[in-house]
mmCIF file of C-alpha atoms in Angstrom:
data_model
loop_
_atom_site.group_PDB
_atom_site.id
_atom_site.type_symbol
_atom_site.label_atom_id
_atom_site.label_comp_id
_atom_site.label_asym_id
_atom_site.label_seq_id
_atom_site.Cartn_x
_atom_site.Cartn_y
_atom_site.Cartn_z
ATOM 1 C CA MET A 1 -62.595 33.678 -43.466
ATOM 2 C CA LYS A 2 -62.687 33.929 -39.705
ATOM 3 C CA LYS A 3 -63.935 30.381 -39.444
ATOM 4 C CA ARG A 4 -61.197 29.149 -41.737
ATOM 5 C CA LYS A 5 -58.533 30.981 -39.714
ATOM 6 C CA LEU A 6 -59.919 29.395 -36.562
ATOM 7 C CA VAL A 7 -59.606 25.967 -38.081
ATOM 8 C CA VAL A 8 -56.013 26.624 -39.102
ATOM 9 C CA CYS A 9 -55.145 27.724 -35.557
ATOM 10 C CA GLU A 10 -56.701 24.587 -34.097
ATOM 11 C CA ASP A 11 -54.698 22.415 -36.535
ATOM 12 C CA THR A 12 -51.494 24.253 -35.610
ATOM 13 C CA ASP A 13 -52.096 23.845 -31.852
ATOM 14 C CA HIS A 14 -52.917 20.210 -32.368
ATOM 15 C CA GLY A 15 -49.685 19.691 -34.329
ATOM 16 C CA THR A 16 -47.635 21.477 -31.680
ATOM 17 C CA ASN A 17 -49.116 19.383 -28.897
ATOM 18 C CA LYS A 18 -48.451 16.262 -30.891
ATOM 19 C CA MET A 19 -44.798 17.223 -31.379
ATOM 20 C CA MET A 20 -44.424 17.972 -27.675
ATOM 21 C CA LYS A 21 -45.828 14.565 -26.786
ATOM 22 C CA ILE A 22 -43.398 12.904 -29.197
ATOM 23 C CA LYS A 23 -40.462 14.812 -27.669
ATOM 24 C CA ILE A 24 -41.507 13.818 -24.164
ATOM 25 C CA LEU A 25 -41.881 10.192 -25.210
ATOM 26 C CA LEU A 26 -38.463 10.241 -26.882
ATOM 27 C CA THR A 27 -36.882 11.820 -23.798
ATOM 28 C CA LEU A 28 -38.430 9.203 -21.541
ATOM 29 C CA LEU A 29 -37.346 6.459 -23.910
ATOM 30 C CA CYS A 30 -33.755 7.733 -24.036
ATOM 31 C CA GLY A 31 -33.665 8.059 -20.242
ATOM 32 C CA THR A 32 -34.972 4.540 -19.861
ATOM 33 C CA LEU A 33 -32.380 3.242 -22.299
ATOM 34 C CA LEU A 34 -29.567 5.048 -20.453
ATOM 35 C CA LEU A 35 -30.698 3.675 -17.120
ATOM 36 C CA SER A 36 -30.968 0.247 -18.670
ATOM 37 C CA CYS A 37 -27.453 0.536 -20.085
ATOM 38 C CA TYR A 38 -26.107 1.637 -16.686
ATOM 39 C CA ALA A 39 -27.902 -1.199 -14.960
ATOM 40 C CA GLN A 40 -26.338 -3.626 -17.408
ATOM 41 C CA GLN A 41 -22.863 -2.072 -17.029
ATOM 42 C CA PRO A 42 -20.393 -4.727 -15.816
ATOM 43 C CA THR A 43 -19.667 -4.526 -12.111
ATOM 44 C CA ASP A 44 -17.285 -6.112 -9.650
ATOM 45 C CA SER A 45 -18.700 -7.071 -6.263
ATOM 46 C CA THR A 46 -15.448 -6.434 -4.379
ATOM 47 C CA ALA A 47 -14.933 -3.080 -6.094
ATOM 48 C CA ASP A 48 -18.496 -2.112 -5.191
ATOM 49 C CA LYS A 49 -17.740 -2.835 -1.538
ATOM 50 C CA MET A 50 -14.542 -0.781 -1.724
ATOM 51 C CA LEU A 51 -16.641 2.201 -2.808
ATOM 52 C CA VAL A 52 -18.698 1.803 0.363
ATOM 53 C CA TYR A 53 -15.646 1.559 2.643
ATOM 54 C CA GLN A 54 -13.831 4.562 1.123
ATOM 55 C CA LEU A 55 -13.548 7.423 3.599
ATOM 56 C CA GLY A 56 -14.378 11.051 2.913
ATOM 57 C CA ASN A 57 -10.720 12.047 2.484
ATOM 58 C CA GLY A 58 -10.196 9.408 -0.221
ATOM 59 C CA GLY A 59 -8.273 6.888 1.872
ATOM 60 C CA TRP A 60 -9.349 3.537 3.296
ATOM 61 C CA PRO A 61 -9.188 2.124 6.814
ATOM 62 C CA LYS A 62 -7.700 -1.201 7.862
ATOM 63 C CA GLN A 63 -10.084 -1.234 10.830
ATOM 64 C CA LEU A 64 -13.477 0.304 11.467
ATOM 65 C CA GLU A 65 -14.409 2.551 14.383
ATOM 66 C CA ASP A 66 -15.107 -0.492 16.591
ATOM 67 C CA LYS A 67 -11.652 -1.954 15.678
ATOM 68 C CA SER A 68 -13.125 -4.738 13.527
ATOM 69 C CA VAL A 69 -10.866 -5.536 10.575
ATOM 70 C CA VAL A 70 -11.993 -4.524 7.075
ATOM 71 C CA ASN A 71 -13.135 -7.687 5.298
ATOM 72 C CA TYR A 72 -14.321 -7.468 1.696
ATOM 73 C CA GLY A 73 -15.608 -11.007 1.895
ATOM 74 C CA ALA A 74 -18.231 -10.020 4.454
ATOM 75 C CA ALA A 75 -21.816 -9.236 3.401
ATOM 76 C CA LEU A 76 -22.849 -5.591 3.768
ATOM 77 C CA THR A 77 -25.516 -6.097 6.409
ATOM 78 C CA PRO A 78 -27.316 -3.091 7.945
ATOM 79 C CA GLU A 79 -25.200 -3.562 11.076
ATOM 80 C CA LEU A 80 -21.930 -3.533 9.110
ATOM 81 C CA LEU A 81 -23.030 -0.540 7.030
ATOM 82 C CA ALA A 82 -23.708 1.358 10.260
ATOM 83 C CA LYS A 83 -20.173 0.568 11.484
ATOM 84 C CA ILE A 84 -18.668 1.719 8.174
ATOM 85 C CA LYS A 85 -20.655 4.951 8.276
ATOM 86 C CA ALA A 86 -19.460 5.609 11.841
ATOM 87 C CA THR A 87 -15.780 5.245 10.868
ATOM 88 C CA LYS A 88 -14.031 8.628 10.854
ATOM 89 C CA ASP A 89 -11.520 9.907 8.309
ATOM 90 C CA LEU A 90 -8.776 9.595 10.942
ATOM 91 C CA HIS A 91 -8.805 5.844 10.278
ATOM 92 C CA ALA A 92 -7.399 6.319 6.755
ATOM 93 C CA THR A 93 -4.049 4.510 6.605
ATOM 94 C CA PHE A 94 -1.370 2.850 4.485
ATOM 95 C CA ASP A 95 -0.784 0.122 7.076
ATOM 96 C CA ASN A 96 -1.401 -3.525 6.136
ATOM 97 C CA LYS A 97 -1.747 -2.487 2.462
ATOM 98 C CA ALA A 98 -4.813 -0.330 3.192
ATOM 99 C CA THR A 99 -5.453 2.331 0.505
ATOM 100 C CA SER A 100 -2.756 0.945 -1.823
ATOM 101 C CA ARG A 101 -4.646 -2.362 -2.030
ATOM 102 C CA GLU A 102 -7.903 -0.613 -2.934
ATOM 103 C CA VAL A 103 -6.371 1.747 -5.500
ATOM 104 C CA LEU A 104 -4.683 -1.186 -7.243
ATOM 105 C CA TYR A 105 -7.852 -3.244 -7.272
ATOM 106 C CA LEU A 106 -10.138 -0.445 -8.451
ATOM 107 C CA VAL A 107 -7.873 0.450 -11.363
ATOM 108 C CA LYS A 108 -7.872 -3.166 -12.517
ATOM 109 C CA ALA A 109 -11.645 -3.398 -11.987
ATOM 110 C CA TYR A 110 -12.146 -0.288 -14.122
ATOM 111 C CA LYS A 111 -9.974 -1.686 -16.904
ATOM 112 C CA LYS A 112 -12.008 -4.891 -16.840
ATOM 113 C CA THR A 113 -15.492 -3.357 -16.585
ATOM 114 C CA GLN A 114 -15.094 0.242 -17.859
ATOM 115 C CA ASN A 115 -17.231 1.249 -14.888
ATOM 116 C CA LYS A 116 -16.143 4.863 -14.355
ATOM 117 C CA THR A 117 -17.169 4.921 -10.698
ATOM 118 C CA TYR A 118 -14.233 2.597 -9.980
ATOM 119 C CA LEU A 119 -11.722 4.857 -11.716
ATOM 120 C CA SER A 120 -13.147 7.921 -9.984
ATOM 121 C CA ALA A 121 -12.735 6.256 -6.571
ATOM 122 C CA ALA A 122 -9.180 5.174 -7.421
ATOM 123 C CA GLU A 123 -8.252 8.712 -8.440
ATOM 124 C CA LYS A 124 -9.742 10.067 -5.229
ATOM 125 C CA GLY A 125 -7.463 7.575 -3.465
ATOM 126 C CA LEU A 126 -4.508 8.923 -5.439
ATOM 127 C CA ASP A 127 -5.366 12.445 -4.305
ATOM 128 C CA TYR A 128 -5.273 11.198 -0.725
ATOM 129 C CA ILE A 129 -1.896 9.514 -1.300
ATOM 130 C CA LEU A 130 -0.384 12.672 -2.765
ATOM 131 C CA SER A 131 -1.751 14.876 0.010
ATOM 132 C CA ALA A 132 -0.277 12.611 2.703
ATOM 133 C CA GLN A 133 3.348 12.919 1.541
ATOM 134 C CA TYR A 134 5.624 14.985 3.764
ATOM 135 C CA ALA A 135 7.767 17.805 2.359
ATOM 136 C CA ASN A 136 10.817 15.596 3.074
ATOM 137 C CA GLY A 137 9.402 12.910 0.765
ATOM 138 C CA GLY A 138 8.226 10.397 3.371
ATOM 139 C CA TRP A 139 4.769 9.002 4.092
ATOM 140 C CA PRO A 140 3.268 8.413 7.530
ATOM 141 C CA GLN A 141 1.524 5.226 8.546
ATOM 142 C CA TYR A 142 -1.757 7.121 9.034
ATOM 143 C CA TYR A 143 -2.944 10.453 7.680
ATOM 144 C CA PRO A 144 -4.142 12.798 9.111
ATOM 145 C CA ASP A 145 -3.997 10.967 12.474
ATOM 146 C CA LYS A 146 -0.722 11.802 14.256
ATOM 147 C CA ALA A 147 -1.254 9.843 17.475
ATOM 148 C CA LEU A 148 1.569 7.729 18.895
ATOM 149 C CA TYR A 149 3.868 6.435 16.117
ATOM 150 C CA ARG A 150 1.307 6.935 13.338
ATOM 151 C CA SER A 151 2.962 10.112 12.065
ATOM 152 C CA GLU A 152 6.400 8.504 11.669
ATOM 153 C CA ILE A 153 7.864 7.985 8.215
ATOM 154 C CA THR A 154 6.841 4.360 7.788
ATOM 155 C CA TYR A 155 8.605 1.689 5.752
ATOM 156 C CA ASN A 156 7.170 -0.896 8.141
ATOM 157 C CA ASP A 157 5.167 -3.608 6.345
ATOM 158 C CA ASP A 158 6.092 -1.859 3.066
ATOM 159 C CA ALA A 159 3.592 0.974 3.693
ATOM 160 C CA MET A 160 5.631 3.683 1.943
ATOM 161 C CA ILE A 161 7.002 1.355 -0.751
ATOM 162 C CA ASN A 162 3.495 0.148 -1.690
ATOM 163 C CA VAL A 163 2.534 3.786 -2.294
ATOM 164 C CA LEU A 164 5.709 4.553 -4.249
ATOM 165 C CA ASN A 165 5.208 1.522 -6.488
ATOM 166 C CA ILE A 166 1.740 2.816 -7.424
ATOM 167 C CA LEU A 167 3.113 6.275 -8.206
ATOM 168 C CA GLN A 168 5.929 4.766 -10.265
ATOM 169 C CA ASP A 169 3.330 2.751 -12.209
ATOM 170 C CA ILE A 170 1.548 6.026 -13.003
ATOM 171 C CA ALA A 171 4.776 7.777 -13.975
ATOM 172 C CA THR A 172 5.757 4.932 -16.321
ATOM 173 C CA GLN A 173 2.189 4.125 -17.474
ATOM 174 C CA THR A 174 2.551 0.469 -16.514
ATOM 175 C CA ASN A 175 0.597 -2.220 -14.638
ATOM 176 C CA ASP A 176 -2.804 -0.898 -15.859
ATOM 177 C CA PHE A 177 -2.214 2.658 -14.612
ATOM 178 C CA GLU A 178 -2.285 4.025 -18.153
ATOM 179 C CA VAL A 179 -6.056 4.363 -17.602
ATOM 180 C CA VAL A 180 -5.551 7.058 -14.947
ATOM 181 C CA ASN A 181 -6.008 10.706 -15.912
ATOM 182 C CA PRO A 182 -2.729 11.884 -17.567
ATOM 183 C CA ALA A 183 -2.730 14.879 -15.209
ATOM 184 C CA TYR A 184 -1.423 12.500 -12.517
ATOM 185 C CA ILE A 185 1.768 11.647 -14.415
ATOM 186 C CA LYS A 186 3.703 14.806 -13.505
ATOM 187 C CA LYS A 187 2.395 14.685 -9.937
ATOM 188 C CA ALA A 188 3.524 11.080 -9.620
ATOM 189 C CA GLU A 189 6.975 11.802 -11.058
ATOM 190 C CA LYS A 190 7.490 14.621 -8.557
ATOM 191 C CA ALA A 191 6.273 12.503 -5.619
ATOM 192 C CA VAL A 192 8.533 9.573 -6.614
ATOM 193 C CA ALA A 193 11.567 11.876 -6.884
ATOM 194 C CA LYS A 194 10.885 13.236 -3.387
ATOM 195 C CA GLY A 195 10.303 9.718 -2.091
ATOM 196 C CA ILE A 196 13.680 8.574 -3.408
ATOM 197 C CA GLU A 197 15.341 11.580 -1.768
ATOM 198 C CA CYS A 198 13.830 10.419 1.527
ATOM 199 C CA ILE A 199 14.998 6.842 0.954
ATOM 200 C CA LEU A 200 18.568 7.929 0.237
ATOM 201 C CA LYS A 201 18.639 10.270 3.230
ATOM 202 C CA THR A 202 17.315 7.650 5.661
ATOM 203 C CA GLN A 203 19.676 4.809 4.700
ATOM 204 C CA VAL A 204 21.554 4.134 7.932
ATOM 205 C CA LYS A 205 25.282 4.854 7.995
ATOM 206 C CA GLN A 206 27.767 3.209 10.338
ATOM 207 C CA ASN A 207 31.029 5.170 10.524
ATOM 208 C CA GLY A 208 30.305 6.587 7.081
ATOM 209 C CA THR A 209 29.389 3.227 5.531
ATOM 210 C CA LEU A 210 25.886 2.728 4.093
ATOM 211 C CA THR A 211 23.947 -0.254 5.466
ATOM 212 C CA ILE A 212 20.164 -0.834 5.181
ATOM 213 C CA TRP A 213 17.065 0.928 6.553
ATOM 214 C CA ALA A 214 15.029 1.093 9.754
ATOM 215 C CA ALA A 215 11.310 0.298 9.754
ATOM 216 C CA GLN A 216 10.250 3.806 10.728
ATOM 217 C CA TYR A 217 11.753 7.260 11.278
ATOM 218 C CA ASP A 218 10.920 10.416 13.192
ATOM 219 C CA LYS A 219 9.177 12.667 10.668
ATOM 220 C CA ASP A 220 11.228 15.731 11.667
ATOM 221 C CA SER A 221 14.713 14.469 12.531
ATOM 222 C CA MET A 222 14.493 11.603 10.005
ATOM 223 C CA LEU A 223 16.317 9.365 12.501
ATOM 224 C CA PRO A 224 15.309 5.737 13.209
ATOM 225 C CA ALA A 225 12.434 5.498 15.694
ATOM 226 C CA LYS A 226 10.577 2.781 17.602
ATOM 227 C CA ALA A 227 6.947 1.950 16.958
ATOM 228 C CA ARG A 228 5.130 -0.645 19.044
ATOM 229 C CA ALA A 229 6.786 -1.887 22.238
ATOM 230 C CA PHE A 230 8.224 -4.924 20.427
ATOM 231 C CA GLU A 231 9.405 -2.913 17.390
ATOM 232 C CA PRO A 232 12.571 -1.091 18.531
ATOM 233 C CA ALA A 233 14.532 1.445 16.502
ATOM 234 C CA SER A 234 16.733 -0.907 14.514
ATOM 235 C CA LEU A 235 17.905 -2.039 11.100
ATOM 236 C CA SER A 236 14.971 -3.850 9.483
ATOM 237 C CA THR A 237 15.602 -6.534 6.877
ATOM 238 C CA SER A 238 12.054 -7.194 5.628
ATOM 239 C CA GLU A 239 11.411 -3.530 4.829
ATOM 240 C CA SER A 240 14.902 -2.997 3.400
ATOM 241 C CA ALA A 241 14.381 -5.772 0.854
ATOM 242 C CA GLY A 242 11.278 -3.961 -0.417
ATOM 243 C CA ILE A 243 13.149 -0.653 -0.602
ATOM 244 C CA ILE A 244 15.963 -2.226 -2.646
ATOM 245 C CA ARG A 245 13.477 -3.762 -5.075
ATOM 246 C CA PHE A 246 11.790 -0.401 -5.536
ATOM 247 C CA LEU A 247 15.098 1.352 -6.226
ATOM 248 C CA MET A 248 15.979 -1.349 -8.771
ATOM 249 C CA ARG A 249 12.846 -0.368 -10.749
ATOM 250 C CA MET A 250 14.401 2.979 -11.684
ATOM 251 C CA LYS A 251 15.494 3.407 -15.290
ATOM 252 C CA ASN A 252 18.929 4.997 -15.644
ATOM 253 C CA PRO A 253 19.523 5.106 -11.883
ATOM 254 C CA SER A 254 21.681 7.879 -10.456
ATOM 255 C CA GLN A 255 25.044 7.096 -8.892
ATOM 256 C CA ALA A 256 23.510 7.696 -5.455
ATOM 257 C CA GLU A 257 20.785 5.122 -6.186
ATOM 258 C CA LYS A 258 23.364 2.620 -7.434
ATOM 259 C CA ASN A 259 25.472 3.148 -4.315
ATOM 260 C CA ALA A 260 22.437 2.657 -2.063
ATOM 261 C CA ILE A 261 21.481 -0.612 -3.757
ATOM 262 C CA ALA A 262 25.024 -2.019 -3.817
ATOM 263 C CA ALA A 263 25.686 -1.156 -0.168
ATOM 264 C CA ALA A 264 22.381 -2.641 1.026
ATOM 265 C CA VAL A 265 22.881 -5.892 -0.908
ATOM 266 C CA LYS A 266 26.426 -6.126 0.468
ATOM 267 C CA TRP A 267 25.024 -5.744 3.991
ATOM 268 C CA PHE A 268 22.518 -8.551 3.359
ATOM 269 C CA ASP A 269 25.279 -10.829 2.077
ATOM 270 C CA THR A 270 27.557 -10.019 4.997
ATOM 271 C CA TYR A 271 25.010 -10.651 7.745
ATOM 272 C CA LYS A 272 23.112 -13.654 6.416
ATOM 273 C CA ILE A 273 22.667 -16.591 8.772
ATOM 274 C CA ALA A 274 23.648 -19.485 6.541
ATOM 275 C CA GLY A 275 22.321 -23.006 7.022
ATOM 276 C CA TYR A 276 19.157 -22.138 8.956
ATOM 277 C CA ARG A 277 15.475 -21.418 8.334
ATOM 278 C CA PHE A 278 12.764 -20.032 10.603
ATOM 279 C CA ASP A 279 9.929 -22.404 11.504
ATOM 280 C CA ARG A 280 7.416 -23.289 14.212
ATOM 281 C CA PRO A 281 7.826 -27.036 14.826
ATOM 282 C CA SER A 282 5.444 -28.872 17.166
ATOM 283 C CA ASP A 283 6.678 -30.530 20.330
ATOM 284 C CA PRO A 284 5.909 -34.263 19.813
ATOM 285 C CA LYS A 285 4.790 -34.588 23.447
ATOM 286 C CA THR A 286 2.663 -31.467 23.919
ATOM 287 C CA ASN A 287 1.862 -30.674 20.255
ATOM 288 C CA ILE A 288 2.636 -27.021 21.072
ATOM 289 C CA LYS A 289 4.310 -25.063 18.266
ATOM 290 C CA THR A 290 7.325 -22.975 19.198
ATOM 291 C CA ALA A 291 9.206 -20.565 16.914
ATOM 292 C CA ALA A 292 12.849 -21.520 16.380
ATOM 293 C CA LEU A 293 15.715 -21.607 13.900
ATOM 294 C CA ILE A 294 15.993 -25.022 12.255
ATOM 295 C CA ALA A 295 19.194 -26.304 10.644
ATOM 296 C CA ASP A 296 18.826 -26.430 6.841
ATOM 297 C CA ASP A 297 21.862 -26.552 4.545
ATOM 298 C CA THR A 298 19.846 -25.164 1.628
ATOM 299 C CA ALA A 299 18.612 -22.050 3.454
ATOM 300 C CA ASN A 300 19.788 -18.583 4.394
ATOM 301 C CA THR A 301 17.897 -16.463 6.876
ATOM 302 C CA TRP A 302 18.030 -13.020 8.472
ATOM 303 C CA ALA A 303 16.670 -11.694 11.753
ATOM 304 C CA ARG A 304 13.863 -9.149 11.325
ATOM 305 C CA PHE A 305 15.697 -6.529 13.412
ATOM 306 C CA TYR A 306 19.390 -5.790 13.938
ATOM 307 C CA ASP A 307 21.138 -3.467 16.363
ATOM 308 C CA LEU A 308 21.774 -0.093 14.682
ATOM 309 C CA ASP A 309 25.483 -0.160 15.533
ATOM 310 C CA LYS A 310 26.489 -3.778 16.138
ATOM 311 C CA ASN A 311 24.542 -5.515 13.330
ATOM 312 C CA THR A 312 23.495 -8.241 15.764
ATOM 313 C CA PRO A 313 19.926 -9.635 15.939
ATOM 314 C CA ILE A 314 17.618 -8.069 18.527
ATOM 315 C CA PHE A 315 14.098 -8.970 19.636
ATOM 316 C CA GLY A 316 11.547 -6.674 21.264
ATOM 317 C CA ASP A 317 9.009 -7.739 23.872
ATOM 318 C CA ARG A 318 5.697 -6.168 24.908
ATOM 319 C CA ASP A 319 7.251 -4.711 28.066
ATOM 320 C CA ASN A 320 9.615 -2.547 25.948
ATOM 321 C CA THR A 321 12.622 -4.723 26.779
ATOM 322 C CA ILE A 322 15.067 -5.753 24.065
ATOM 323 C CA LYS A 323 16.410 -9.301 24.013
ATOM 324 C CA THR A 324 19.429 -10.664 22.187
ATOM 325 C CA LYS A 325 18.049 -14.204 21.847
ATOM 326 C CA LEU A 326 14.710 -15.429 20.528
ATOM 327 C CA GLU A 327 14.429 -17.854 23.449
ATOM 328 C CA GLU A 328 14.397 -14.939 25.924
ATOM 329 C CA LEU A 329 11.095 -13.565 24.623
ATOM 330 C CA SER A 330 7.759 -14.134 26.300
ATOM 331 C CA PRO A 331 5.943 -17.105 24.672
ATOM 332 C CA GLU A 332 3.241 -14.823 23.197
ATOM 333 C CA ARG A 333 5.782 -12.610 21.389
ATOM 334 C CA ARG A 334 8.134 -15.435 20.480
ATOM 335 C CA ASN A 335 5.374 -17.200 18.597
ATOM 336 C CA GLY A 336 3.405 -14.160 17.464
ATOM 337 C CA TYR A 337 5.856 -12.421 15.136
ATOM 338 C CA ALA A 338 8.033 -13.203 12.103
ATOM 339 C CA TRP A 339 11.396 -12.787 13.813
ATOM 340 C CA TYR A 340 13.398 -14.349 10.991
ATOM 341 C CA GLY A 341 12.881 -14.693 7.251
ATOM 342 C CA ASN A 342 14.644 -15.333 3.946
ATOM 343 C CA TRP A 343 14.079 -11.741 2.789
ATOM 344 C CA GLY A 344 17.489 -11.263 1.199
ATOM 345 C CA GLN A 345 17.973 -14.613 -0.518
ATOM 346 C CA LYS A 346 16.403 -13.848 -3.919
ATOM 347 C CA LEU A 347 17.972 -10.386 -3.895
ATOM 348 C CA ILE A 348 21.462 -11.818 -3.546
ATOM 349 C CA GLU A 349 21.078 -14.882 -5.745
ATOM 350 C CA LYS A 350 18.905 -13.615 -8.633
ATOM 351 C CA GLU A 351 17.526 -10.077 -8.550
ATOM 352 C CA TYR A 352 20.691 -8.085 -7.872
ATOM 353 C CA PRO A 353 22.850 -10.019 -10.389
ATOM 354 C CA LYS A 354 20.135 -9.475 -13.027
ATOM 355 C CA TRP A 355 19.990 -5.766 -12.181
ATOM 356 C CA LEU A 356 23.792 -5.531 -12.553
ATOM 357 C CA THR A 357 23.653 -6.849 -16.125
ATOM 358 C CA THR A 358 21.687 -3.751 -17.109
ATOM 359 C CA ASN A 359 23.056 -1.142 -14.730
ATOM 360 C CA GLY A 360 26.690 -2.143 -14.359
ATOM 361 C CA LYS A 361 28.792 -2.155 -11.225
#
């Protein structure tokens, strides 16, 4: 009997060991399959690079620590990776489409590939966007860096409007942003409402009459402010066109929003420079290009900046002086900036009339 019991025990141990080996093999097999599936998961080379450039606070830089411009077309060499790693969170910005560009791209890349790392990075970017908004509803150019003009409420180059358009996409579940965690919808709605409050409050008034907007504002007083030496406190047409287009996205706009849009479009129509376009023709003798207004019966143009009170074009130079004529600028500034543009033409001719058909007068 003892011998028989011993045999039974040996058979049982053998069976247990066999089962353990099978479980281990199955675990290894499943792990291998999962890794294989992940390795075969669709990727996007640009999105992968955006993951590398993303800063610890969730934002993205426009320049690295050594002031080299972020370029997603560049190969990630060891030297470049070292520069990216050395770039501090203070470089996170909304300038030149930084952060908004990456969030937009990563959301689309996720929708195309279903690679969750892209969506996770985009949502981290959204957290950064939401954390950067001021209590008054504005966004700075940089966050958390407050040096120089970086803390000003910044419409310049559409920085704040690019952010608001993303948040409005989340709130309305449009333009691929339905893939974002639904928890962001309420946050986005609240941020957009505050942003619109800021927009309405910062629309410049002249003797009680609404006009358009400046490019940037003091974050505390909410009054127009200068930025770089050649960017004086002034009415800014390029940025105002973007603000109007954003306001026209609103469903069932309030009377205050309607008034803001109508007044701004009226200003654009009143101060258009008819019969001219901005160009840089070459001198036939020297082949040097010089910025100038060129007569063109089919065109309307606007100066980039207008005096806050007089509504006359002004031009800033690098020495902080303000000129009243383009020809008075130093050659470097005259030819190195978009001093005129047709920013209001489509608004007046097509977009505003179309908006009126839905929203009335």
